[in-house]
Amino acid sequence: MKSYMMQGAKIISTGSAIPFAKVTNEQMSSIVETSDEWIFTRTGIKERRLLTESGKSISDLAIDASIKAIDDISMDPATIDLIILATSSPDDLFGSASKIQDKIGAINAVAFDLTAACSGFVIGLITASQFIFTGTYKNILVVGADALSKWVDWSDRSTCILFGDAAGAVIVQSCNSVFNSILNFHLSTAGNYSDYLSISYEENLQPHPTLNLCQGSFKYISMNGKEVYKFAVSQVPLSITKCLSDINLSTEDVDWLLLHQANERILMAVAEKLCISKDKIISNLSKYGNTSAASIPLALHEAVQSNKIYRNDILVIAGFGAGLTWGTVVMRW
Ligand code: UT7
C-alpha cells in the first residue's frame, strides 16, 4: 500500500442475513452419495443455509444485511456515498447494487457490483478504502452476498456439499483515528489458474441463413478442489506475512485471524504455518458452509455481535478463491 493515505478508513458497523432453510449433512446424503462423517472431517461443515423461499433473491438477503448494518448505528442512508456489492451470483447480470441503493433509501449513493468470487468482500473493502483514503467519499456500504446453491451441480458431490447462501455487510467510514482502521492490504491474482474454479459461459451457435449468432448459458460450478486447497494453504500465509511485515507487525501481534470460510482444514493449516494459535481463528463454517463473498462479513458480524473483538485488537482478514485471486487486510479494531 502506498503511503499517500490522507484519511483513515474504519468499519463502523456490520450486518448479515441468512436464508431460513437449513440443510444438514444428513439431508445432503439424500441428494448425493455422501455422509456427515465425510463432509465434517474433510471440511468442518455440519449444515448450510439455502435460498429456497419462493420469490426471495440474493438481493433481498443483501438488502436485509445492509439494513441491519445501517440500523445498528441509526445511520441516515442518505449519507452513504457509495455501495459496493461483491457477488458472483447476482439476480441481474447488469448488477444488483442499484437495487440495494433503492431499497435502503441511499438516494445519494453511487452503486456498482464487483465480481471476484470468494475474494470479493476483501477486494470490495480495499476498493472502498481507496475512495476513503483519497478523501473522495466518507461513508461506504460494502456488501458480500452469494447464492452459489443456484450454481452448483446438485449431482456433483465434490462441490454441492460445500456451499451455502448468505449476505454480510459493513459500513466503512473515513476517520483520523488509529483505532478501528485499515492499516494495510495486499492483493494478488494468478490468472493462469482460472480454470481451477469457474462458472463458465457456453455458447451455442444459433442457426441463421447469413449470420453466425451465438447465444448460450452459464454452466455449473467446476472446481479442482485439490489444487485450490494447495494454492490457498501456500499463498494465503505469504500474503498475510507480507501485509504484516510491511507495517512492522509480525504474526505474534495478530489477535484474530478471519479467513474466507472455505474449509476448516484450510483455516487450521494457514494458522499453523503462521504459528498463530487456533484459538485466534474466527470460524463459523460448521453452520453455514462456504458462502463465498458473504463468508467474511458474516463471520465478522457474528464475532462483533458476540463481543469477541476488543478495541485495539489486530484483526487479519484474508480472502481467496476463483480467479485465482487472494488478498489480505490488516486492521486495528
Ligand atoms: O471458496 C473457494 C475456495 N475453495 C476452496 O478453498 C476449496 C478447496 N478444496 C477443498 O476444500 C477440498 O479439496 C475439498 C473439500 C473440496 C475436497 O476434499 P479432498 O480431501 O481434497 O477430497 P478429494 O477431492 O481428494 O476426494 C477424496 C475422495 C474421492 O474418492 P476416491 O477417488 O479417493 O475414491 C472423492 O470421490 O473423496 C470422494 N469424495 C466424496 N466422498 C463422499 C468427494 N466428495 C465427496 C463427498 N462425499 N461429498
Tab-separated table of C-alpha atoms and ligand atoms in Angstrom:
chain	number	residue	atom	x	y	z
A	1	MET	CA	0.000	0.000	0.000
A	2	LYS	CA	1.375	3.426	-0.933
A	3	SER	CA	1.856	5.954	1.829
A	4	TYR	CA	-0.302	8.709	0.290
A	5	MET	CA	-3.105	7.942	2.706
A	6	MET	CA	-4.779	11.198	3.667
A	7	GLN	CA	-7.742	9.765	5.550
A	8	GLY	CA	-8.024	6.605	7.589
A	9	ALA	CA	-10.826	4.118	6.921
A	10	LYS	CA	-12.628	2.188	9.637
A	11	ILE	CA	-15.501	-0.279	9.846
A	12	ILE	CA	-18.205	1.339	11.966
A	13	SER	CA	-20.969	-1.212	11.648
A	14	THR	CA	-21.714	-4.753	10.481
A	15	GLY	CA	-24.811	-6.724	9.489
A	16	SER	CA	-25.707	-10.085	7.998
A	17	ALA	CA	-28.608	-12.123	6.674
A	18	ILE	CA	-29.105	-15.827	6.088
A	19	PRO	CA	-31.913	-17.741	4.413
A	20	PHE	CA	-34.432	-19.614	6.534
A	21	ALA	CA	-33.864	-23.120	5.104
A	22	LYS	CA	-31.223	-25.131	6.954
A	23	VAL	CA	-29.843	-28.227	5.211
A	24	THR	CA	-27.826	-30.665	7.321
A	25	ASN	CA	-25.149	-33.082	6.136
A	26	GLU	CA	-27.613	-35.930	6.729
A	27	GLN	CA	-30.046	-34.223	4.357
A	28	MET	CA	-27.241	-33.807	1.801
A	29	SER	CA	-26.764	-37.570	1.860
A	30	SER	CA	-30.285	-37.937	0.468
A	31	ILE	CA	-29.219	-35.848	-2.557
A	32	VAL	CA	-25.751	-37.273	-3.343
A	33	GLU	CA	-23.706	-40.234	-2.136
A	34	THR	CA	-22.022	-38.707	0.892
A	35	SER	CA	-22.108	-38.767	4.679
A	36	ASP	CA	-21.960	-36.416	7.647
A	37	GLU	CA	-18.694	-38.110	8.603
A	38	TRP	CA	-17.038	-37.389	5.213
A	39	ILE	CA	-18.265	-33.817	4.961
A	40	PHE	CA	-17.421	-32.875	8.544
A	41	THR	CA	-13.978	-34.456	8.660
A	42	ARG	CA	-12.931	-33.111	5.218
A	43	THR	CA	-14.442	-29.628	5.523
A	44	GLY	CA	-15.698	-28.851	9.045
A	45	ILE	CA	-19.190	-28.182	7.652
A	46	LYS	CA	-22.233	-29.509	9.532
A	47	GLU	CA	-25.029	-27.579	7.835
A	48	ARG	CA	-25.667	-24.732	5.410
A	49	ARG	CA	-28.491	-22.285	4.631
A	50	LEU	CA	-30.056	-22.353	1.173
A	51	LEU	CA	-32.109	-19.677	-0.524
A	52	THR	CA	-35.213	-21.717	-1.281
A	53	GLU	CA	-38.000	-19.295	-0.368
A	54	SER	CA	-40.048	-18.552	-3.436
A	55	GLY	CA	-39.576	-15.022	-4.736
A	56	LYS	CA	-36.570	-14.328	-2.446
A	57	SER	CA	-33.319	-13.475	-4.179
A	58	ILE	CA	-29.732	-12.777	-3.209
A	59	SER	CA	-30.551	-9.055	-3.477
A	60	ASP	CA	-33.124	-9.469	-0.701
A	61	LEU	CA	-30.500	-11.007	1.569
A	62	ALA	CA	-28.036	-8.244	0.659
A	63	ILE	CA	-30.701	-5.620	1.451
A	64	ASP	CA	-31.513	-7.253	4.830
A	65	ALA	CA	-27.812	-7.355	5.788
A	66	SER	CA	-27.366	-3.716	4.726
A	67	ILE	CA	-30.392	-2.533	6.711
A	68	LYS	CA	-29.042	-4.283	9.822
A	69	ALA	CA	-25.676	-2.535	9.464
A	70	ILE	CA	-27.389	0.850	8.940
A	71	ASP	CA	-29.951	0.452	11.737
A	72	ASP	CA	-27.322	-0.716	14.204
A	73	ILE	CA	-25.786	2.769	14.210
A	74	SER	CA	-29.003	4.648	13.354
A	75	MET	CA	-27.371	5.949	10.207
A	76	ASP	CA	-29.224	8.127	7.724
A	77	PRO	CA	-28.972	6.126	4.448
A	78	ALA	CA	-28.875	9.389	2.520
A	79	THR	CA	-25.354	9.949	3.926
A	80	ILE	CA	-23.995	6.841	2.150
A	81	ASP	CA	-21.800	7.902	-0.779
A	82	LEU	CA	-21.070	4.543	-2.368
A	83	ILE	CA	-22.407	0.974	-2.326
A	84	ILE	CA	-20.206	-1.884	-3.487
A	85	LEU	CA	-21.912	-5.247	-3.843
A	86	ALA	CA	-19.420	-8.100	-4.099
A	87	THR	CA	-21.257	-11.011	-5.646
A	88	SER	CA	-20.771	-13.652	-8.297
A	89	SER	CA	-24.397	-14.728	-8.260
A	90	PRO	CA	-26.408	-11.548	-8.862
A	91	ASP	CA	-30.030	-11.835	-9.879
A	92	ASP	CA	-29.327	-9.382	-12.687
A	93	LEU	CA	-26.199	-9.714	-14.828
A	94	PHE	CA	-26.157	-5.939	-15.222
A	95	GLY	CA	-25.696	-5.713	-11.469
A	96	SER	CA	-27.791	-5.712	-8.326
A	97	ALA	CA	-26.147	-2.952	-6.259
A	98	SER	CA	-28.592	-0.374	-7.580
A	99	LYS	CA	-31.456	-2.458	-6.161
A	100	ILE	CA	-29.860	-2.136	-2.729
A	101	GLN	CA	-29.467	1.615	-3.258
A	102	ASP	CA	-33.170	1.907	-3.991
A	103	LYS	CA	-34.482	-0.356	-1.224
A	104	ILE	CA	-32.397	1.114	1.601
A	105	GLY	CA	-33.066	4.705	0.517
A	106	ALA	CA	-29.432	5.577	-0.151
A	107	ILE	CA	-30.553	8.251	-2.582
A	108	ASN	CA	-27.159	9.938	-2.845
A	109	ALA	CA	-25.063	6.802	-3.276
A	110	VAL	CA	-23.285	5.574	-6.377
A	111	ALA	CA	-23.724	1.790	-6.601
A	112	PHE	CA	-21.938	-0.939	-8.504
A	113	ASP	CA	-21.280	-4.679	-8.415
A	114	LEU	CA	-17.854	-6.243	-8.077
A	115	THR	CA	-17.231	-9.795	-9.275
A	116	ALA	CA	-14.373	-11.573	-7.562
A	117	ALA	CA	-15.971	-14.731	-6.148
A	118	CYS	CA	-14.735	-15.650	-2.667
A	119	SER	CA	-12.214	-12.780	-2.619
A	120	GLY	CA	-14.996	-10.334	-3.466
A	121	PHE	CA	-15.534	-8.922	0.004
A	122	VAL	CA	-11.813	-8.310	0.635
A	123	ILE	CA	-11.412	-6.644	-2.765
A	124	GLY	CA	-14.603	-4.638	-2.128
A	125	LEU	CA	-13.292	-3.481	1.242
A	126	ILE	CA	-9.963	-2.449	-0.289
A	127	THR	CA	-11.734	-0.668	-3.164
A	128	ALA	CA	-13.883	1.211	-0.655
A	129	SER	CA	-10.835	2.177	1.390
A	130	GLN	CA	-9.180	3.714	-1.697
A	131	PHE	CA	-12.120	6.111	-2.161
A	132	ILE	CA	-11.834	6.999	1.510
A	133	PHE	CA	-8.024	7.346	1.671
A	134	THR	CA	-8.137	9.886	-1.157
A	135	GLY	CA	-10.939	11.834	0.529
A	136	THR	CA	-13.390	11.173	-2.326
A	137	TYR	CA	-16.098	9.560	-0.197
A	138	LYS	CA	-16.869	9.429	3.543
A	139	ASN	CA	-19.411	6.622	4.023
A	140	ILE	CA	-19.343	3.415	2.005
A	141	LEU	CA	-21.512	0.323	2.294
A	142	VAL	CA	-19.671	-2.847	1.282
A	143	VAL	CA	-21.795	-5.976	0.899
A	144	GLY	CA	-20.661	-9.530	0.211
A	145	ALA	CA	-23.544	-11.735	-0.930
A	146	ASP	CA	-23.745	-15.006	-2.790
A	147	ALA	CA	-26.234	-17.774	-3.505
A	148	LEU	CA	-23.985	-20.388	-5.056
A	149	SER	CA	-26.645	-23.020	-4.372
A	150	LYS	CA	-28.165	-21.679	-7.606
A	151	TRP	CA	-24.982	-22.530	-9.497
A	152	VAL	CA	-23.847	-25.877	-8.148
A	153	ASP	CA	-24.411	-29.130	-9.935
A	154	TRP	CA	-26.601	-30.947	-7.423
A	155	SER	CA	-25.314	-34.284	-8.737
A	156	ASP	CA	-21.651	-33.375	-8.086
A	157	ARG	CA	-20.885	-34.417	-4.505
A	158	SER	CA	-17.434	-32.845	-4.581
A	159	THR	CA	-18.880	-29.309	-4.820
A	160	CYS	CA	-22.579	-29.266	-3.843
A	161	ILE	CA	-21.843	-30.157	-0.209
A	162	LEU	CA	-19.568	-27.137	0.217
A	163	PHE	CA	-21.648	-24.067	-0.491
A	164	GLY	CA	-24.299	-22.123	1.385
A	165	ASP	CA	-26.119	-18.842	0.726
A	166	ALA	CA	-25.776	-15.666	2.801
A	167	ALA	CA	-25.049	-11.943	2.821
A	168	GLY	CA	-22.890	-9.770	5.051
A	169	ALA	CA	-22.451	-6.002	5.095
A	170	VAL	CA	-20.136	-3.422	6.642
A	171	ILE	CA	-20.153	0.350	6.696
A	172	VAL	CA	-16.727	1.853	6.133
A	173	GLN	CA	-16.196	5.437	7.196
A	174	SER	CA	-13.353	7.906	6.956
A	175	CYS	CA	-11.552	8.587	10.228
A	176	ASN	CA	-8.475	10.241	11.634
A	177	SER	CA	-8.030	7.764	14.451
A	178	VAL	CA	-5.672	4.794	14.544
A	179	PHE	CA	-8.382	2.674	16.144
A	180	ASN	CA	-10.763	0.561	14.127
A	181	SER	CA	-8.903	1.359	10.987
A	182	ILE	CA	-7.408	-0.373	7.982
A	183	LEU	CA	-3.631	-0.470	8.398
A	184	ASN	CA	-2.533	-2.258	5.259
A	185	PHE	CA	-3.629	-4.554	2.431
A	186	HIS	CA	-2.146	-6.900	-0.136
A	187	LEU	CA	-3.827	-8.311	-3.247
A	188	SER	CA	-2.750	-10.890	-5.846
A	189	THR	CA	-4.110	-12.657	-8.906
A	190	ALA	CA	-2.901	-15.757	-10.752
A	191	GLY	CA	-4.999	-15.782	-13.914
A	192	ASN	CA	-3.120	-18.791	-15.250
A	193	TYR	CA	-5.086	-20.892	-12.723
A	194	SER	CA	-8.507	-19.510	-13.633
A	195	ASP	CA	-9.668	-22.938	-14.821
A	196	TYR	CA	-9.325	-24.340	-11.299
A	197	LEU	CA	-12.566	-22.699	-10.236
A	198	SER	CA	-15.144	-21.309	-12.594
A	199	ILE	CA	-18.735	-20.941	-13.733
A	200	SER	CA	-18.052	-20.686	-17.414
A	201	TYR	CA	-20.276	-19.460	-20.214
A	202	GLU	CA	-21.027	-21.909	-23.006
A	203	GLU	CA	-22.066	-20.692	-26.427
A	204	ASN	CA	-24.417	-22.422	-28.809
A	205	LEU	CA	-24.479	-21.487	-32.465
A	206	GLN	CA	-27.958	-20.329	-33.477
A	207	PRO	CA	-28.960	-21.364	-36.999
A	208	HIS	CA	-29.379	-18.302	-39.264
A	209	PRO	CA	-29.007	-18.108	-43.078
A	210	THR	CA	-26.415	-15.302	-43.189
A	211	LEU	CA	-25.083	-14.585	-39.696
A	212	ASN	CA	-23.284	-16.528	-37.003
A	213	LEU	CA	-25.461	-15.806	-33.991
A	214	CYS	CA	-24.094	-17.162	-30.739
A	215	GLN	CA	-26.096	-17.345	-27.572
A	216	GLY	CA	-25.606	-19.563	-24.625
A	217	SER	CA	-25.819	-20.014	-20.905
A	218	PHE	CA	-23.643	-20.423	-17.862
A	219	LYS	CA	-22.593	-23.886	-16.771
A	220	TYR	CA	-22.375	-25.150	-13.184
A	221	ILE	CA	-19.504	-24.519	-10.776
A	222	SER	CA	-16.473	-26.590	-11.632
A	223	MET	CA	-13.604	-26.805	-9.187
A	224	ASN	CA	-10.308	-28.608	-8.904
A	225	GLY	CA	-10.592	-28.832	-5.124
A	226	LYS	CA	-7.137	-30.269	-4.513
A	227	GLU	CA	-5.356	-27.523	-6.472
A	228	VAL	CA	-7.428	-24.730	-4.913
A	229	TYR	CA	-6.659	-26.199	-1.488
A	230	LYS	CA	-2.900	-26.286	-2.188
A	231	PHE	CA	-2.973	-22.728	-3.560
A	232	ALA	CA	-4.821	-21.388	-0.505
A	233	VAL	CA	-2.557	-23.074	2.006
A	234	SER	CA	0.619	-21.929	0.226
A	235	GLN	CA	-0.286	-18.375	-0.902
A	236	VAL	CA	-2.508	-17.021	1.876
A	237	PRO	CA	0.197	-17.258	4.594
A	238	LEU	CA	2.657	-15.450	2.280
A	239	SER	CA	0.132	-12.663	1.653
A	240	ILE	CA	-0.557	-12.271	5.379
A	241	THR	CA	3.136	-12.267	6.300
A	242	LYS	CA	3.903	-9.614	3.680
A	243	CYS	CA	0.975	-7.459	4.697
A	244	LEU	CA	2.042	-7.556	8.347
A	245	SER	CA	5.781	-7.116	7.825
A	246	ASP	CA	5.252	-4.073	5.545
A	247	ILE	CA	3.898	-2.238	8.594
A	248	ASN	CA	6.385	-3.737	11.047
A	249	LEU	CA	3.965	-6.177	12.592
A	250	SER	CA	4.505	-9.900	12.993
A	251	THR	CA	2.147	-12.844	13.314
A	252	GLU	CA	2.686	-12.607	17.095
A	253	ASP	CA	0.796	-9.308	17.029
A	254	VAL	CA	-2.303	-10.912	15.500
A	255	ASP	CA	-5.303	-11.191	17.825
A	256	TRP	CA	-7.821	-12.551	15.309
A	257	LEU	CA	-7.445	-14.421	12.044
A	258	LEU	CA	-10.544	-14.189	9.867
A	259	LEU	CA	-10.097	-16.177	6.669
A	260	HIS	CA	-12.582	-16.908	3.904
A	261	GLN	CA	-14.617	-19.785	5.316
A	262	ALA	CA	-13.876	-22.426	2.680
A	263	ASN	CA	-12.658	-25.394	4.689
A	264	GLU	CA	-11.776	-25.799	8.383
A	265	ARG	CA	-8.613	-27.667	7.365
A	266	ILE	CA	-7.502	-24.625	5.344
A	267	LEU	CA	-8.106	-22.323	8.333
A	268	MET	CA	-6.059	-24.638	10.571
A	269	ALA	CA	-3.239	-25.141	8.063
A	270	VAL	CA	-2.859	-21.393	7.411
A	271	ALA	CA	-2.831	-20.622	11.156
A	272	GLU	CA	-0.299	-23.383	11.747
A	273	LYS	CA	2.002	-22.098	9.001
A	274	LEU	CA	1.867	-18.629	10.553
A	275	CYS	CA	2.340	-20.007	14.104
A	276	ILE	CA	-0.947	-18.364	15.095
A	277	SER	CA	-2.820	-20.207	17.838
A	278	LYS	CA	-6.015	-21.900	16.658
A	279	ASP	CA	-7.881	-20.036	19.439
A	280	LYS	CA	-7.407	-16.899	17.353
A	281	ILE	CA	-9.216	-18.316	14.313
A	282	ILE	CA	-12.701	-16.954	13.708
A	283	SER	CA	-14.781	-19.763	12.238
A	284	ASN	CA	-18.495	-20.309	11.641
A	285	LEU	CA	-18.071	-22.724	8.773
A	286	SER	CA	-19.876	-25.554	10.577
A	287	LYS	CA	-23.162	-23.592	10.481
A	288	TYR	CA	-23.054	-22.033	7.029
A	289	GLY	CA	-20.527	-23.820	4.775
A	290	ASN	CA	-18.717	-21.760	2.170
A	291	THR	CA	-20.846	-18.668	1.473
A	292	SER	CA	-18.341	-17.185	-0.998
A	293	ALA	CA	-18.268	-13.347	-0.872
A	294	ALA	CA	-20.507	-13.383	2.211
A	295	SER	CA	-18.331	-15.602	4.375
A	296	ILE	CA	-16.022	-12.940	5.833
A	297	PRO	CA	-18.602	-10.221	6.615
A	298	LEU	CA	-20.971	-12.878	8.009
A	299	ALA	CA	-18.274	-14.217	10.357
A	300	LEU	CA	-17.160	-10.675	11.223
A	301	HIS	CA	-20.712	-9.675	12.137
A	302	GLU	CA	-21.066	-12.711	14.404
A	303	ALA	CA	-17.707	-12.027	16.064
A	304	VAL	CA	-18.659	-8.374	16.667
A	305	GLN	CA	-22.101	-9.345	17.987
A	306	SER	CA	-20.565	-11.772	20.477
A	307	ASN	CA	-18.092	-9.086	21.655
A	308	LYS	CA	-15.156	-11.265	20.694
A	309	ILE	CA	-13.077	-8.476	19.192
A	310	TYR	CA	-11.784	-5.791	21.557
A	311	ARG	CA	-10.707	-2.252	20.823
A	312	ASN	CA	-7.065	-2.162	19.688
A	313	ASP	CA	-7.069	-5.846	18.624
A	314	ILE	CA	-5.182	-6.599	15.414
A	315	LEU	CA	-7.525	-8.371	13.012
A	316	VAL	CA	-6.204	-10.067	9.894
A	317	ILE	CA	-8.777	-10.730	7.177
A	318	ALA	CA	-7.852	-12.831	4.129
A	319	GLY	CA	-9.926	-13.973	1.175
A	320	PHE	CA	-9.090	-16.378	-1.635
A	321	GLY	CA	-10.856	-18.099	-4.472
A	322	ALA	CA	-11.703	-18.081	-8.149
A	323	GLY	CA	-9.531	-16.044	-10.444
A	324	LEU	CA	-7.466	-17.241	-8.756
A	325	THR	CA	-7.398	-14.201	-6.515
A	326	TRP	CA	-6.360	-13.685	-2.929
A	327	GLY	CA	-5.787	-10.812	-0.593
A	328	THR	CA	-5.280	-9.649	2.973
A	329	VAL	CA	-6.438	-6.674	5.014
A	330	VAL	CA	-4.843	-5.846	8.381
A	331	MET	CA	-7.000	-3.768	10.719
A	332	ARG	CA	-6.635	-2.346	14.183
A	333	TRP	CA	-10.064	-2.688	15.819
B	1	UT7	O1	-14.246	-20.847	-1.931
B	1	UT7	C1	-13.307	-21.005	-2.922
B	1	UT7	C2	-12.160	-21.757	-2.447
B	1	UT7	N1	-12.451	-23.177	-2.412
B	1	UT7	C3	-11.709	-23.941	-1.648
B	1	UT7	O2	-10.879	-23.458	-0.930
B	1	UT7	C4	-11.898	-25.441	-1.731
B	1	UT7	C5	-10.567	-26.093	-1.536
B	1	UT7	N2	-10.639	-27.567	-1.598
B	1	UT7	C6	-11.174	-28.291	-0.594
B	1	UT7	O3	-11.642	-27.778	0.400
B	1	UT7	C7	-11.091	-29.802	-0.718
B	1	UT7	O4	-10.267	-30.140	-1.812
B	1	UT7	C8	-12.468	-30.499	-0.874
B	1	UT7	C9	-13.256	-30.406	0.421
B	1	UT7	C10	-13.254	-29.835	-1.986
B	1	UT7	C11	-12.287	-31.965	-1.198
B	1	UT7	O5	-11.513	-32.590	-0.176
B	1	UT7	P1	-10.305	-33.558	-0.543
B	1	UT7	O6	-9.775	-34.065	0.721
B	1	UT7	O7	-9.367	-32.765	-1.447
B	1	UT7	O8	-11.027	-34.715	-1.318
B	1	UT7	P2	-10.769	-35.265	-2.802
B	1	UT7	O9	-11.352	-34.336	-3.806
B	1	UT7	O10	-9.342	-35.647	-2.945
B	1	UT7	O11	-11.601	-36.586	-2.788
B	1	UT7	C12	-11.220	-37.704	-1.969
B	1	UT7	C13	-12.220	-38.805	-2.163
B	1	UT7	C14	-12.504	-39.136	-3.633
B	1	UT7	O12	-12.705	-40.516	-3.724
B	1	UT7	P3	-11.527	-41.502	-4.230
B	1	UT7	O13	-11.170	-41.004	-5.607
B	1	UT7	O14	-10.415	-41.315	-3.255
B	1	UT7	O15	-12.152	-42.834	-4.211
B	1	UT7	C15	-13.794	-38.431	-3.923
B	1	UT7	O16	-14.541	-39.054	-4.934
B	1	UT7	O17	-13.475	-38.409	-1.609
B	1	UT7	C16	-14.508	-38.565	-2.603
B	1	UT7	N3	-15.498	-37.529	-2.370
B	1	UT7	C17	-16.534	-37.683	-1.534
B	1	UT7	N4	-16.911	-38.730	-0.775
B	1	UT7	C18	-18.016	-38.560	-0.023
B	1	UT7	C19	-15.536	-36.274	-2.901
B	1	UT7	N5	-16.608	-35.618	-2.413
B	1	UT7	C20	-17.233	-36.469	-1.575
B	1	UT7	C21	-18.382	-36.372	-0.770
B	1	UT7	N6	-18.735	-37.433	-0.001
B	1	UT7	N7	-19.127	-35.252	-0.712
